[in-house]
DNA sequence: TTGAAAGCGCTAACAT
DNA sequence: ATGTTAGCGCTTTCAA
């Protein structure tokens, strides 16, 4: 059995309060007493019981991170960043997976009793929508990521989807491209990353005086390589002419690039390609993929910081009286796939 | 403030024991009483306090997973599998990252107080070695993954590296290849995945009567795409002749494939390529990458099951008196990169 | 400067 | 079938 405060107190010949004082670096402890206690702590290899401490304090030092799936590279890299940011705040991260856009599971996650020993939650929904905004009315600190829900009763951290997508498209236009295909649109969807990024794409076209063309929009169901490749193949097969492709995320762009190469089209000579996300693998494809860094690390750091602040602020009121929205900076990263030819 | 057992008991006009009985589906509760209690539970929205329960029971329902980094696809996919397996056992997973082979951090992780509210740990070291085997003598349930340490005092789950690598090489030989390069060896290393897989490669050559050739071994420092591409480029630049490449993991193989294509070599016509790991992305490269599925899902499931068993068995003795080793089944997955030409 | 003691919310042994 | 009660190990008044 592990040593407790009582064991240490008994060995040092003091009360548990004194041991507790020493453990917490309380100032008013006589030096000799402190030393005696410290020796006992070392001798018994005493470690405070975090569960007991949590029961008293109501804090566990654990935050939850609910995301779709770690197999999706974007979320794996996001989780990496969140864990690192949490570590700097002496917090530890418990990860729950909600699946690829499973609305029901996402809603259920918000009341998951497994989150009980968590001080707060960073939540990245993929299936919920604006209609579900009331579900965010939870009694614990919550920070929401992404662009499924805006204006909720909780803090929100997200990227500048529209502006970043516009910048990516402008990057293509700047290299002289005019027939710019976009891969990854969601049929009839008006919320979420797909809709916002598509809107940014349209704005860039409009600003440049390039007419919009429905045949240049590639629709997909999911944002995986396969879908990107299939949408691209369909467009090629339909005889659509284009000189550039904007993949609404890197994975789609990589899939599209594969389809282009299969069809004998050279990247970037015949077709320039740009993605979105700045995944690790965008740096290693052939050719390397130009993309947009949407500020993933900043998103993680902001989310953890804001959550930690709400936790520290205590249960004054949850949801908070002053929910805030945070937007991260983005940057376009030019690589081989959009190099001038 | 959240409702407690006492609140429910008061409202229902019973003792907390009765409420507890209802919560735990204890049989001997009069139907009318049960219903009254249940109504009170609903009315007060009572949720058992897991921290308090943990303090009593000594269990938290949380297991730790310590791995190098989620940004490394293999570990992201492993974590995904572990979380899913844990969920089936009603366990939740807390993830700690130790970095890319940082021995010190790995050793420190084993005594990390942040793991206190964890019932046990699944540990995937990348920097520790056989010399550190004594460090695994911890006082909590521990399952070790990988091939850095064998014969330790704890349960161990790993893949059949040698046999799987031999099978991958034989797959290449079966398609008529004789000059088989291998990418990813670690200079002077005798333990770990690299050494084991290299040994499997050699065995396959020996069995087929193909002479070993040092010039066909590509050394790298890390197992990333970049290293695979660089090692491949060096070999091509040195004028080494080969008709196949075995990447000691998928990432290396994908990097090597990029270098081959840069050099104008066709895959699989000029050079066949096979990897190791069966990452998601191996299914989407151009050409799709043949690989070995080392049984990642089985590793995760076994690790969680064994850990859960040790936890349930209780603190009879940790380390266990009968540490066991588990080996998973593997399978070679033939895709385009090794298709017959 | 140090100690005594009351809980945090729950489980489980014991009692009725 | 239901109630009483003693802790789990810690923090935190309140006293001394």
XYZ file of C-alpha atoms in Angstrom, chain B residues 168 171-172 175 177 181 183 232 242-247 249-250 252-258 260-261 266-276 287-291 333-339:
48
model
C 7.525 -9.030 -47.403
C 6.728 -11.405 -51.779
C 9.204 -9.382 -53.845
C 7.488 -11.527 -58.415
C 12.981 -9.624 -58.196
C 17.264 -2.867 -51.824
C 15.646 1.283 -46.929
C 16.912 6.177 -52.062
C 18.206 -2.883 -58.056
C 14.781 -4.009 -59.165
C 12.909 -3.829 -55.887
C 12.836 -1.866 -52.652
C 11.688 -2.941 -49.215
C 10.934 0.077 -47.041
C 8.021 1.055 -42.854
C 5.384 2.575 -45.117
C 10.091 5.213 -45.752
C 8.677 3.276 -48.689
C 6.554 6.238 -49.763
C 9.582 8.513 -49.546
C 11.637 6.026 -51.533
C 8.884 5.777 -54.115
C 8.962 9.523 -54.521
C 12.335 6.636 -57.669
C 9.700 8.558 -59.599
C 8.620 3.399 -62.931
C 6.943 1.562 -60.061
C 6.358 -1.330 -60.351
C 7.654 -1.813 -63.925
C 11.269 -0.876 -63.190
C 11.277 -1.202 -59.441
C 8.772 -2.946 -57.170
C 8.213 -1.379 -53.754
C 6.804 -2.793 -50.557
C 6.425 -1.157 -47.156
C 5.531 -2.230 -43.637
C 0.784 3.650 -57.170
C -0.929 2.135 -54.145
C 1.670 0.663 -51.831
C 2.033 -3.028 -51.094
C 2.775 -3.522 -47.431
C -0.978 -6.997 -48.668
C -0.193 -6.880 -52.368
C -1.117 -3.639 -54.139
C -0.059 -1.865 -57.309
C 3.523 -1.157 -56.254
C 4.423 -4.834 -56.523
C 2.033 -5.880 -59.267
